[in-house]
PDB file of C-alpha atoms and ligand atoms in Angstrom:
ATOM      1  CA  MET A   1      26.106  -0.476  14.685  1.00 93.00           C
ATOM      2  CA  THR A   2      27.456   3.033  15.678  1.00 97.00           C
ATOM      3  CA  TYR A   3      24.543   5.318  16.234  1.00 98.00           C
ATOM      4  CA  GLN A   4      24.630   8.823  14.792  1.00 98.00           C
ATOM      5  CA  THR A   5      21.127   9.759  15.678  1.00 98.00           C
ATOM      6  CA  LEU A   6      20.237   7.712  18.751  1.00 98.00           C
ATOM      7  CA  ILE A   7      21.568   7.562  22.218  1.00 98.00           C
ATOM      8  CA  PHE A   8      21.410   3.823  23.535  1.00 98.00           C
ATOM      9  CA  GLU A   9      22.258   3.256  27.136  1.00 98.00           C
ATOM     10  CA  ILE A  10      21.570   0.196  29.323  1.00 98.00           C
ATOM     11  CA  ARG A  11      21.140   0.826  32.900  1.00 98.00           C
ATOM     12  CA  ASP A  12      20.475  -1.909  35.314  1.00 97.00           C
ATOM     13  CA  GLY A  13      18.574  -3.922  32.545  1.00 97.00           C
ATOM     14  CA  VAL A  14      16.530  -1.044  31.101  1.00 98.00           C
ATOM     15  CA  ALA A  15      17.525   0.314  27.666  1.00 98.00           C
ATOM     16  CA  PHE A  16      17.165   4.145  27.451  1.00 98.00           C
ATOM     17  CA  VAL A  17      16.795   4.949  23.903  1.00 98.00           C
ATOM     18  CA  THR A  18      16.738   8.637  22.967  1.00 98.00           C
ATOM     19  CA  VAL A  19      16.096   9.904  19.465  1.00 98.00           C
ATOM     20  CA  ASN A  20      18.766  12.511  19.145  1.00 98.00           C
ATOM     21  CA  ARG A  21      18.135  15.260  16.364  1.00 98.00           C
ATOM     22  CA  PRO A  22      16.936  18.124  18.651  1.00 98.00           C
ATOM     23  CA  ASP A  23      17.639  20.755  16.092  1.00 97.00           C
ATOM     24  CA  LYS A  24      15.127  18.955  13.802  1.00 98.00           C
ATOM     25  CA  LEU A  25      12.622  18.166  16.718  1.00 98.00           C
ATOM     26  CA  ASN A  26      13.848  14.504  16.493  1.00 98.00           C
ATOM     27  CA  ALA A  27      12.164  13.946  13.164  1.00 98.00           C
ATOM     28  CA  LEU A  28      12.532  10.446  11.853  1.00 98.00           C
ATOM     29  CA  ASN A  29      14.769  10.477   8.755  1.00 96.00           C
ATOM     30  CA  ASP A  30      16.038   7.345   7.093  1.00 95.00           C
ATOM     31  CA  GLN A  31      18.923   7.169   9.283  1.00 97.00           C
ATOM     32  CA  VAL A  32      16.945   7.322  12.607  1.00 98.00           C
ATOM     33  CA  MET A  33      14.682   4.613  11.192  1.00 97.00           C
ATOM     34  CA  LEU A  34      17.699   2.452  10.328  1.00 98.00           C
ATOM     35  CA  GLU A  35      19.077   2.944  13.796  1.00 98.00           C
ATOM     36  CA  LEU A  36      15.736   2.377  15.418  1.00 98.00           C
ATOM     37  CA  ALA A  37      15.432  -0.914  13.605  1.00 98.00           C
ATOM     38  CA  ASP A  38      18.901  -1.897  14.947  1.00 98.00           C
ATOM     39  CA  ALA A  39      17.714  -0.683  18.473  1.00 98.00           C
ATOM     40  CA  ALA A  40      14.531  -2.678  18.337  1.00 98.00           C
ATOM     41  CA  GLU A  41      16.448  -5.859  17.462  1.00 98.00           C
ATOM     42  CA  ARG A  42      18.801  -5.338  20.271  1.00 98.00           C
ATOM     43  CA  ILE A  43      15.994  -4.967  22.713  1.00 98.00           C
ATOM     44  CA  ALA A  44      14.402  -7.928  21.379  1.00 98.00           C
ATOM     45  CA  THR A  45      17.473 -10.215  21.530  1.00 98.00           C
ATOM     46  CA  GLU A  46      19.903  -9.059  24.074  1.00 98.00           C
ATOM     47  CA  THR A  47      19.148 -10.919  27.302  1.00 96.00           C
ATOM     48  CA  GLU A  48      20.816  -8.163  29.423  1.00 97.00           C
ATOM     49  CA  ILE A  49      17.940  -5.957  28.281  1.00 98.00           C
ATOM     50  CA  LYS A  50      14.784  -6.608  30.290  1.00 97.00           C
ATOM     51  CA  GLY A  51      12.647  -3.439  28.941  1.00 98.00           C
ATOM     52  CA  ALA A  52      13.096  -0.159  27.239  1.00 98.00           C
ATOM     53  CA  ILE A  53      12.280   3.442  27.603  1.00 98.00           C
ATOM     54  CA  LEU A  54      12.061   5.565  24.418  1.00 98.00           C
ATOM     55  CA  THR A  55      12.130   9.328  24.519  1.00 98.00           C
ATOM     56  CA  GLY A  56      13.365  12.312  22.453  1.00 98.00           C
ATOM     57  CA  ALA A  57      16.407  14.692  23.061  1.00 98.00           C
ATOM     58  CA  GLY A  58      15.772  18.270  24.328  1.00 97.00           C
ATOM     59  CA  PRO A  59      12.751  19.688  26.194  1.00 95.00           C
ATOM     60  CA  LYS A  60      10.475  20.422  23.297  1.00 98.00           C
ATOM     61  CA  SER A  61       9.907  17.271  21.177  1.00 98.00           C
ATOM     62  CA  PHE A  62       9.578  13.523  21.493  1.00 98.00           C
ATOM     63  CA  VAL A  63       9.412  13.132  17.688  1.00 98.00           C
ATOM     64  CA  ALA A  64       7.831  15.668  15.376  1.00 98.00           C
ATOM     65  CA  GLY A  65       7.143  13.083  12.656  1.00 97.00           C
ATOM     66  CA  ALA A  66       8.759  11.514   9.789  1.00 96.00           C
ATOM     67  CA  ASP A  67      11.298  13.797   8.084  1.00 96.00           C
ATOM     68  CA  ILE A  68       9.406  16.019   5.737  1.00 96.00           C
ATOM     69  CA  GLY A  69      12.507  16.608   3.653  1.00 94.00           C
ATOM     70  CA  ASP A  70      12.809  12.876   2.966  1.00 92.00           C
ATOM     71  CA  LEU A  71       8.927  12.663   2.225  1.00 92.00           C
ATOM     72  CA  SER A  72       9.274  15.442  -0.231  1.00 93.00           C
ATOM     73  CA  ARG A  73      11.524  13.630  -2.574  1.00 93.00           C
ATOM     74  CA  GLN A  74       9.807  10.337  -2.516  1.00 92.00           C
ATOM     75  CA  GLY A  75       7.871   8.699  -5.440  1.00 92.00           C
ATOM     76  CA  PRO A  76       4.924   6.280  -5.110  1.00 91.00           C
ATOM     77  CA  PHE A  77       7.134   3.080  -4.877  1.00 93.00           C
ATOM     78  CA  ASP A  78       9.744   4.466  -2.494  1.00 92.00           C
ATOM     79  CA  GLY A  79       7.011   6.018  -0.493  1.00 94.00           C
ATOM     80  CA  LYS A  80       5.324   2.570  -0.114  1.00 95.00           C
ATOM     81  CA  ALA A  81       8.754   0.969   0.691  1.00 95.00           C
ATOM     82  CA  ARG A  82       9.417   3.587   3.266  1.00 95.00           C
ATOM     83  CA  ALA A  83       5.977   3.216   5.042  1.00 97.00           C
ATOM     84  CA  GLN A  84       6.574  -0.554   5.066  1.00 97.00           C
ATOM     85  CA  ARG A  85      10.054  -0.356   6.523  1.00 97.00           C
ATOM     86  CA  GLY A  86       8.786   2.043   9.009  1.00 98.00           C
ATOM     87  CA  GLN A  87       5.834  -0.269   9.959  1.00 98.00           C
ATOM     88  CA  GLY A  88       8.139  -3.077  10.314  1.00 98.00           C
ATOM     89  CA  VAL A  89      10.571  -1.237  12.640  1.00 98.00           C
ATOM     90  CA  LEU A  90       7.540  -0.214  14.871  1.00 98.00           C
ATOM     91  CA  ARG A  91       6.108  -3.553  14.831  1.00 98.00           C
ATOM     92  CA  ARG A  92       9.357  -5.170  15.887  1.00 98.00           C
ATOM     93  CA  LEU A  93       9.343  -2.877  18.846  1.00 98.00           C
ATOM     94  CA  GLU A  94       5.647  -3.702  19.624  1.00 97.00           C
ATOM     95  CA  THR A  95       6.421  -7.459  19.412  1.00 97.00           C
ATOM     96  CA  CYS A  96       9.929  -7.342  20.969  1.00 97.00           C
ATOM     97  CA  GLY A  97       8.512  -9.482  24.023  1.00 96.00           C
ATOM     98  CA  LYS A  98       9.731  -7.080  26.636  1.00 97.00           C
ATOM     99  CA  PRO A  99       7.803  -3.932  27.776  1.00 98.00           C
ATOM    100  CA  VAL A 100       8.596  -0.685  26.031  1.00 98.00           C
ATOM    101  CA  ILE A 101       7.427   2.666  27.546  1.00 98.00           C
ATOM    102  CA  ALA A 102       7.412   5.832  25.587  1.00 99.00           C
ATOM    103  CA  ALA A 103       8.353   8.752  27.587  1.00 99.00           C
ATOM    104  CA  ILE A 104       6.808  11.627  25.738  1.00 98.00           C
ATOM    105  CA  ASN A 105       8.593  14.943  26.456  1.00 98.00           C
ATOM    106  CA  GLY A 106       6.921  17.243  23.876  1.00 98.00           C
ATOM    107  CA  PHE A 107       5.657  16.937  20.289  1.00 98.00           C
ATOM    108  CA  ALA A 108       4.459  13.471  19.231  1.00 98.00           C
ATOM    109  CA  LEU A 109       3.303  14.300  15.796  1.00 98.00           C
ATOM    110  CA  GLY A 110       2.708  11.986  12.725  1.00 98.00           C
ATOM    111  CA  GLY A 111       5.496   9.269  12.967  1.00 98.00           C
ATOM    112  CA  GLY A 112       6.123  10.453  16.580  1.00 98.00           C
ATOM    113  CA  CYS A 113       2.643   9.616  17.599  1.00 98.00           C
ATOM    114  CA  GLU A 114       2.807   6.394  15.613  1.00 98.00           C
ATOM    115  CA  LEU A 115       6.100   5.469  17.316  1.00 98.00           C
ATOM    116  CA  ALA A 116       4.500   6.214  20.850  1.00 98.00           C
ATOM    117  CA  MET A 117       1.573   4.101  19.874  1.00 98.00           C
ATOM    118  CA  ALA A 118       3.622   1.117  19.071  1.00 98.00           C
ATOM    119  CA  CYS A 119       5.081   1.222  22.498  1.00 98.00           C
ATOM    120  CA  HIS A 120       3.147  -0.702  25.288  1.00 98.00           C
ATOM    121  CA  ILE A 121       2.675   2.156  27.654  1.00 98.00           C
ATOM    122  CA  ARG A 122       2.711   6.053  26.974  1.00 98.00           C
ATOM    123  CA  ILE A 123       3.692   8.525  29.727  1.00 98.00           C
ATOM    124  CA  ALA A 124       3.468  12.152  28.614  1.00 98.00           C
ATOM    125  CA  SER A 125       4.896  15.305  30.101  1.00 98.00           C
ATOM    126  CA  GLU A 126       2.462  18.059  30.696  1.00 98.00           C
ATOM    127  CA  ASN A 127       3.873  19.962  27.583  1.00 98.00           C
ATOM    128  CA  ALA A 128       3.339  17.158  25.275  1.00 98.00           C
ATOM    129  CA  LYS A 129       1.280  17.592  22.047  1.00 98.00           C
ATOM    130  CA  PHE A 130      -0.189  14.897  19.976  1.00 98.00           C
ATOM    131  CA  GLY A 131      -1.626  14.655  16.412  1.00 98.00           C
ATOM    132  CA  GLN A 132      -1.574  12.914  13.077  1.00 98.00           C
ATOM    133  CA  PRO A 133      -1.120  15.997  10.855  1.00 98.00           C
ATOM    134  CA  GLU A 134      -0.073  14.002   7.731  1.00 98.00           C
ATOM    135  CA  VAL A 135      -3.331  15.360   5.735  1.00 98.00           C
ATOM    136  CA  LYS A 136      -2.009  18.807   5.911  1.00 97.00           C
ATOM    137  CA  LEU A 137       0.976  17.640   3.808  1.00 97.00           C
ATOM    138  CA  GLY A 138      -1.251  15.759   1.440  1.00 96.00           C
ATOM    139  CA  ILE A 139      -0.350  12.437   2.738  1.00 96.00           C
ATOM    140  CA  ALA A 140      -1.962  10.029   5.242  1.00 97.00           C
ATOM    141  CA  PRO A 141      -0.451   8.231   8.182  1.00 98.00           C
ATOM    142  CA  GLY A 142       2.098   5.611   7.054  1.00 97.00           C
ATOM    143  CA  TYR A 143       3.687   4.177  10.165  1.00 98.00           C
ATOM    144  CA  GLY A 144       0.556   2.458  11.486  1.00 98.00           C
ATOM    145  CA  GLY A 145      -1.532   5.584  12.632  1.00 98.00           C
ATOM    146  CA  THR A 146      -4.571   4.478  10.793  1.00 98.00           C
ATOM    147  CA  GLN A 147      -4.521   1.096  12.396  1.00 98.00           C
ATOM    148  CA  ARG A 148      -3.216   1.745  15.951  1.00 98.00           C
ATOM    149  CA  LEU A 149      -5.077   5.127  16.776  1.00 98.00           C
ATOM    150  CA  PRO A 150      -8.521   3.486  16.217  1.00 98.00           C
ATOM    151  CA  ARG A 151      -7.597   0.460  18.263  1.00 97.00           C
ATOM    152  CA  LEU A 152      -6.490   2.737  21.077  1.00 98.00           C
ATOM    153  CA  VAL A 153      -9.047   5.486  21.140  1.00 98.00           C
ATOM    154  CA  GLY A 154     -12.019   4.145  19.037  1.00 98.00           C
ATOM    155  CA  LYS A 155     -12.838   4.789  15.341  1.00 98.00           C
ATOM    156  CA  GLY A 156     -14.751   8.139  15.859  1.00 98.00           C
ATOM    157  CA  VAL A 157     -12.008  10.015  17.595  1.00 98.00           C
ATOM    158  CA  ALA A 158      -9.322   8.361  15.512  1.00 98.00           C
ATOM    159  CA  MET A 159     -11.104   9.686  12.322  1.00 98.00           C
ATOM    160  CA  GLN A 160     -11.466  12.992  13.860  1.00 98.00           C
ATOM    161  CA  LEU A 161      -7.732  13.346  14.614  1.00 98.00           C
ATOM    162  CA  ILE A 162      -6.609  11.859  11.277  1.00 98.00           C
ATOM    163  CA  LEU A 163      -8.931  13.644   9.002  1.00 98.00           C
ATOM    164  CA  THR A 164      -8.538  17.182  10.688  1.00 98.00           C
ATOM    165  CA  GLY A 165      -4.720  16.770  11.400  1.00 98.00           C
ATOM    166  CA  GLU A 166      -5.509  18.742  14.641  1.00 98.00           C
ATOM    167  CA  THR A 167      -3.032  18.794  17.502  1.00 98.00           C
ATOM    168  CA  ILE A 168      -4.129  17.979  21.010  1.00 98.00           C
ATOM    169  CA  ASP A 169      -2.574  18.603  24.373  1.00 98.00           C
ATOM    170  CA  ALA A 170      -1.474  16.014  27.100  1.00 98.00           C
ATOM    171  CA  PRO A 171      -4.761  16.291  29.291  1.00 98.00           C
ATOM    172  CA  GLU A 172      -6.909  15.727  26.058  1.00 98.00           C
ATOM    173  CA  ALA A 173      -4.675  12.750  25.031  1.00 98.00           C
ATOM    174  CA  TYR A 174      -5.182  11.222  28.667  1.00 98.00           C
ATOM    175  CA  ARG A 175      -8.868  11.913  28.357  1.00 98.00           C
ATOM    176  CA  ILE A 176      -9.150  10.002  25.066  1.00 98.00           C
ATOM    177  CA  GLY A 177      -7.017   7.167  26.243  1.00 98.00           C
ATOM    178  CA  LEU A 178      -4.036   7.920  24.035  1.00 98.00           C
ATOM    179  CA  VAL A 179      -1.651   8.073  26.944  1.00 98.00           C
ATOM    180  CA  ASN A 180      -1.482   6.372  30.236  1.00 98.00           C
ATOM    181  CA  LYS A 181      -0.479   9.112  32.556  1.00 98.00           C
ATOM    182  CA  VAL A 182       0.484  12.798  32.315  1.00 98.00           C
ATOM    183  CA  VAL A 183       3.342  14.026  34.666  1.00 98.00           C
ATOM    184  CA  PRO A 184       5.390  17.316  35.159  1.00 98.00           C
ATOM    185  CA  ALA A 185       8.197  17.294  32.466  1.00 98.00           C
ATOM    186  CA  ALA A 186      10.881  17.310  35.190  1.00 98.00           C
ATOM    187  CA  ASP A 187       9.555  13.896  36.432  1.00 98.00           C
ATOM    188  CA  LEU A 188       8.860  12.304  33.150  1.00 98.00           C
ATOM    189  CA  LEU A 189      11.981   9.865  32.985  1.00 98.00           C
ATOM    190  CA  ALA A 190      11.941   9.250  36.668  1.00 98.00           C
ATOM    191  CA  GLU A 191       8.138   8.181  36.657  1.00 98.00           C
ATOM    192  CA  SER A 192       8.771   6.163  33.398  1.00 98.00           C
ATOM    193  CA  GLU A 193      11.530   4.231  34.929  1.00 98.00           C
ATOM    194  CA  LYS A 194       9.530   3.790  38.282  1.00 98.00           C
ATOM    195  CA  MET A 195       6.734   2.237  36.237  1.00 98.00           C
ATOM    196  CA  MET A 196       9.302   0.173  34.230  1.00 98.00           C
ATOM    197  CA  ARG A 197      11.064  -1.097  37.403  1.00 98.00           C
ATOM    198  CA  GLY A 198       7.517  -2.001  38.740  1.00 97.00           C
ATOM    199  CA  ILE A 199       6.790  -4.118  35.689  1.00 98.00           C
ATOM    200  CA  LEU A 200      10.429  -5.782  35.744  1.00 97.00           C
ATOM    201  CA  ALA A 201       9.569  -6.923  39.261  1.00 96.00           C
ATOM    202  CA  MET A 202       6.751  -8.934  38.024  1.00 97.00           C
ATOM    203  CA  GLY A 203       7.222 -12.503  36.561  1.00 96.00           C
ATOM    204  CA  PRO A 204       8.796 -11.766  33.222  1.00 95.00           C
ATOM    205  CA  LEU A 205       7.331 -14.710  31.454  1.00 96.00           C
ATOM    206  CA  ALA A 206       3.825 -13.612  32.579  1.00 97.00           C
ATOM    207  CA  VAL A 207       4.429 -10.180  31.399  1.00 97.00           C
ATOM    208  CA  ARG A 208       5.634 -11.453  28.089  1.00 96.00           C
ATOM    209  CA  LEU A 209       2.646 -13.622  27.521  1.00 97.00           C
ATOM    210  CA  ALA A 210       0.168 -11.124  28.749  1.00 97.00           C
ATOM    211  CA  MET A 211       1.568  -8.660  26.192  1.00 97.00           C
ATOM    212  CA  GLU A 212       1.417 -11.191  23.391  1.00 96.00           C
ATOM    213  CA  ALA A 213      -2.044 -12.148  24.301  1.00 97.00           C
ATOM    214  CA  VAL A 214      -3.347  -8.450  24.400  1.00 97.00           C
ATOM    215  CA  ASP A 215      -1.476  -7.778  21.089  1.00 95.00           C
ATOM    216  CA  GLN A 216      -2.603 -11.006  19.366  1.00 96.00           C
ATOM    217  CA  GLY A 217      -5.993 -11.170  20.968  1.00 96.00           C
ATOM    218  CA  LEU A 218      -7.108  -7.858  19.343  1.00 93.00           C
ATOM    219  CA  GLU A 219      -6.907  -9.469  15.981  1.00 93.00           C
ATOM    220  CA  MET A 220      -8.861 -12.577  16.860  1.00 97.00           C
ATOM    221  CA  SER A 221     -12.433 -13.486  17.546  1.00 98.00           C
ATOM    222  CA  LEU A 222     -13.324 -13.602  21.244  1.00 98.00           C
ATOM    223  CA  ASP A 223     -13.347 -17.294  21.304  1.00 98.00           C
ATOM    224  CA  GLU A 224      -9.881 -17.423  19.689  1.00 98.00           C
ATOM    225  CA  GLY A 225      -8.514 -14.856  22.019  1.00 98.00           C
ATOM    226  CA  LEU A 226      -9.939 -16.719  24.978  1.00 98.00           C
ATOM    227  CA  LEU A 227      -8.285 -19.924  23.742  1.00 98.00           C
ATOM    228  CA  LEU A 228      -5.013 -18.156  23.450  1.00 98.00           C
ATOM    229  CA  GLU A 229      -5.317 -16.678  26.885  1.00 98.00           C
ATOM    230  CA  ALA A 230      -6.086 -20.077  28.346  1.00 98.00           C
ATOM    231  CA  ASN A 231      -3.046 -21.561  26.546  1.00 98.00           C
ATOM    232  CA  HIS A 232      -0.906 -18.957  27.995  1.00 97.00           C
ATOM    233  CA  PHE A 233      -2.388 -19.540  31.410  1.00 97.00           C
ATOM    234  CA  GLY A 234      -1.780 -23.083  31.248  1.00 97.00           C
ATOM    235  CA  LEU A 235       1.765 -22.652  29.952  1.00 97.00           C
ATOM    236  CA  LEU A 236       2.648 -20.260  32.807  1.00 98.00           C
ATOM    237  CA  ALA A 237       1.359 -23.021  35.254  1.00 97.00           C
ATOM    238  CA  ALA A 238       4.426 -24.951  34.098  1.00 97.00           C
ATOM    239  CA  THR A 239       6.924 -22.225  35.076  1.00 97.00           C
ATOM    240  CA  GLN A 240       9.054 -21.842  38.160  1.00 97.00           C
ATOM    241  CA  ASP A 241       7.888 -18.318  38.346  1.00 97.00           C
ATOM    242  CA  MET A 242       4.279 -19.393  38.952  1.00 97.00           C
ATOM    243  CA  LYS A 243       5.288 -21.520  41.858  1.00 97.00           C
ATOM    244  CA  GLU A 244       7.403 -18.840  43.267  1.00 97.00           C
ATOM    245  CA  GLY A 245       4.853 -16.158  42.855  1.00 97.00           C
ATOM    246  CA  THR A 246       2.029 -18.262  44.425  1.00 97.00           C
ATOM    247  CA  THR A 247       4.344 -19.694  47.210  1.00 97.00           C
ATOM    248  CA  ALA A 248       5.689 -16.215  48.040  1.00 97.00           C
ATOM    249  CA  PHE A 249       2.083 -14.855  48.437  1.00 97.00           C
ATOM    250  CA  LEU A 250       1.235 -17.936  50.783  1.00 97.00           C
ATOM    251  CA  GLU A 251       4.452 -17.341  52.779  1.00 97.00           C
ATOM    252  CA  LYS A 252       3.732 -13.677  52.945  1.00 97.00           C
ATOM    253  CA  ARG A 253       7.086 -12.564  51.410  1.00 97.00           C
ATOM    254  CA  SER A 254       7.961 -10.781  48.136  1.00 94.00           C
ATOM    255  CA  ALA A 255       8.448 -13.056  45.129  1.00 96.00           C
ATOM    256  CA  LYS A 256      11.921 -13.330  43.324  1.00 95.00           C
ATOM    257  CA  PHE A 257      11.200 -14.348  39.778  1.00 96.00           C
ATOM    258  CA  LEU A 258      13.855 -15.909  37.685  1.00 94.00           C
ATOM    259  CA  GLY A 259      12.199 -15.927  34.270  1.00 93.00           C
ATOM    260  CA  ARG A 260      12.044 -19.663  34.198  1.00 94.00           C
TER     261      ARG A 260
HETATM  262  N1  COA B 301      10.633  17.033   9.295  1.00 94.47           N
HETATM  263  C1  COA B 301      11.685  17.674   9.204  1.00 94.47           C
HETATM  264  N2  COA B 301      12.029  18.720   9.807  1.00 94.47           N
HETATM  265  C2  COA B 301      11.296  19.126  11.033  1.00 94.47           C
HETATM  266  C3  COA B 301      10.145  18.325  11.257  1.00 94.47           C
HETATM  267  C4  COA B 301       9.757  17.176  10.374  1.00 94.47           C
HETATM  268  N3  COA B 301       8.717  16.460  10.660  1.00 94.47           N
HETATM  269  N4  COA B 301       9.533  19.022  12.265  1.00 94.47           N
HETATM  270  C5  COA B 301      10.302  20.049  12.495  1.00 94.47           C
HETATM  271  N5  COA B 301      11.268  20.080  11.754  1.00 94.47           N
HETATM  272  C6  COA B 301      12.409  21.011  11.768  1.00 94.47           C
HETATM  273  C7  COA B 301      12.003  22.424  11.270  1.00 94.47           C
HETATM  274  O1  COA B 301      12.150  22.373   9.761  1.00 94.47           O
HETATM  275  C8  COA B 301      13.100  23.411  11.770  1.00 94.47           C
HETATM  276  O2  COA B 301      14.358  23.053  11.199  1.00 94.47           O
HETATM  277  P1  COA B 301      15.097  24.492  10.768  1.00 94.47           P
HETATM  278  O3  COA B 301      15.560  25.122  12.122  1.00 94.47           O
HETATM  279  O4  COA B 301      16.361  23.856  10.043  1.00 94.47           O
HETATM  280  O5  COA B 301      14.252  25.284   9.869  1.00 94.47           O
HETATM  281  C9  COA B 301      13.305  22.745  13.137  1.00 94.47           C
HETATM  282  O6  COA B 301      12.786  21.330  13.034  1.00 94.47           O
HETATM  283  C10 COA B 301      12.499  23.268  14.256  1.00 94.47           C
HETATM  284  O7  COA B 301      11.028  23.379  13.719  1.00 94.47           O
HETATM  285  P2  COA B 301      10.184  24.765  13.871  1.00 94.47           P
HETATM  286  O8  COA B 301       9.087  24.432  12.872  1.00 94.47           O
HETATM  287  O9  COA B 301      11.000  25.909  13.727  1.00 94.47           O
HETATM  288  O10 COA B 301       9.661  24.671  15.422  1.00 94.47           O
HETATM  289  P3  COA B 301       8.287  25.328  15.879  1.00 94.47           P
HETATM  290  O11 COA B 301       8.399  25.268  17.309  1.00 94.47           O
HETATM  291  O12 COA B 301       8.100  26.651  15.223  1.00 94.47           O
HETATM  292  O13 COA B 301       7.099  24.399  15.343  1.00 94.47           O
HETATM  293  C11 COA B 301       6.122  22.225  15.014  1.00 94.47           C
HETATM  294  C12 COA B 301       7.113  23.020  15.905  1.00 94.47           C
HETATM  295  C13 COA B 301       6.190  20.645  15.556  1.00 94.47           C
HETATM  296  C14 COA B 301       4.726  22.628  15.119  1.00 94.47           C
HETATM  297  C15 COA B 301       6.524  22.179  13.638  1.00 94.47           C
HETATM  298  O14 COA B 301       7.907  22.067  13.360  1.00 94.47           O
HETATM  299  C16 COA B 301       5.795  21.376  12.530  1.00 94.47           C
HETATM  300  O15 COA B 301       4.735  21.507  12.337  1.00 94.47           O
HETATM  301  N6  COA B 301       6.559  20.174  12.400  1.00 94.47           N
HETATM  302  C17 COA B 301       6.041  19.135  11.436  1.00 94.47           C
HETATM  303  C18 COA B 301       4.897  18.323  12.058  1.00 94.47           C
HETATM  304  C19 COA B 301       4.533  17.284  11.081  1.00 94.47           C
HETATM  305  O16 COA B 301       3.783  17.620  10.118  1.00 94.47           O
HETATM  306  N7  COA B 301       4.878  16.005  11.334  1.00 94.47           N
HETATM  307  C20 COA B 301       4.428  14.982  10.489  1.00 94.47           C
HETATM  308  C21 COA B 301       5.253  14.687   9.350  1.00 94.47           C
HETATM  309  S1  COA B 301       4.476  13.209   8.295  1.00 94.47           S
END
């Protein structure tokens, strides 16, 4: 697929995906969602790609939400279909099996906050702003905000953000646990890449199964989640990576993981 609204670059195993509609603050129109679906599939399936960093073009906005022009024209059935399509794209990204970091360089509102929450780690620039302002438009979050926000920050704070539509700044987003780290804007991509490279130096199978256990485990009872974790732990004990990681530690050298 030739992208019109995304920049997709692979550098040394990392896919850098930039939503590129800066004149519309990178709002998610149907074209962006179509292209993001393709990008998520590529991240999941291309072996050359080991992880992805998602950001927005320009200094002002990560993604300022779903495109309000598109939303204004929708009826109940295409509205539901749009929500389900968007949810599917974000879920594909979340379950792609490789680490995805959101580098949040400004507004992350509505669908932008939802897109960031579907990533595994969120790093924000100091000027980033977050919110779920859908209620101001007479709608409610539709790309997973009502589900992922309470899972990340707890029910009470999520309710407040979703019901008031208020915007919060990066330090507040950090305080409530919505983002992992806040950095100066000039350092955002470098810091995101540094964290990604650190993760990619770990055992890739271990990273993959740990992500899966966290993601799936949140939907299970504690006993089911613990069993899943033990199964993954056992599975990893059959990998060359575990032999390499433990041997390297005992031999006081760095591990060289092969993902096998
Ligand atoms: N959908 C469509 N277009 C959007 C958009 C969105 N979600 N967010 C911003 N834009 C467009 C604006 O319409 C404007 O386009 P124009 O220059 O053709 O008029 C352009 O992006 C710049 O936005 P502008 O509002 O002029 O910037 P600002 O700095 O004054 O305000 C925001 C920034 C983010 C506060 C404001 O754009 C906003 O509230 N956006 C909507 C956020 C939202 O409700 N998102 C959830 C949607 S479900």
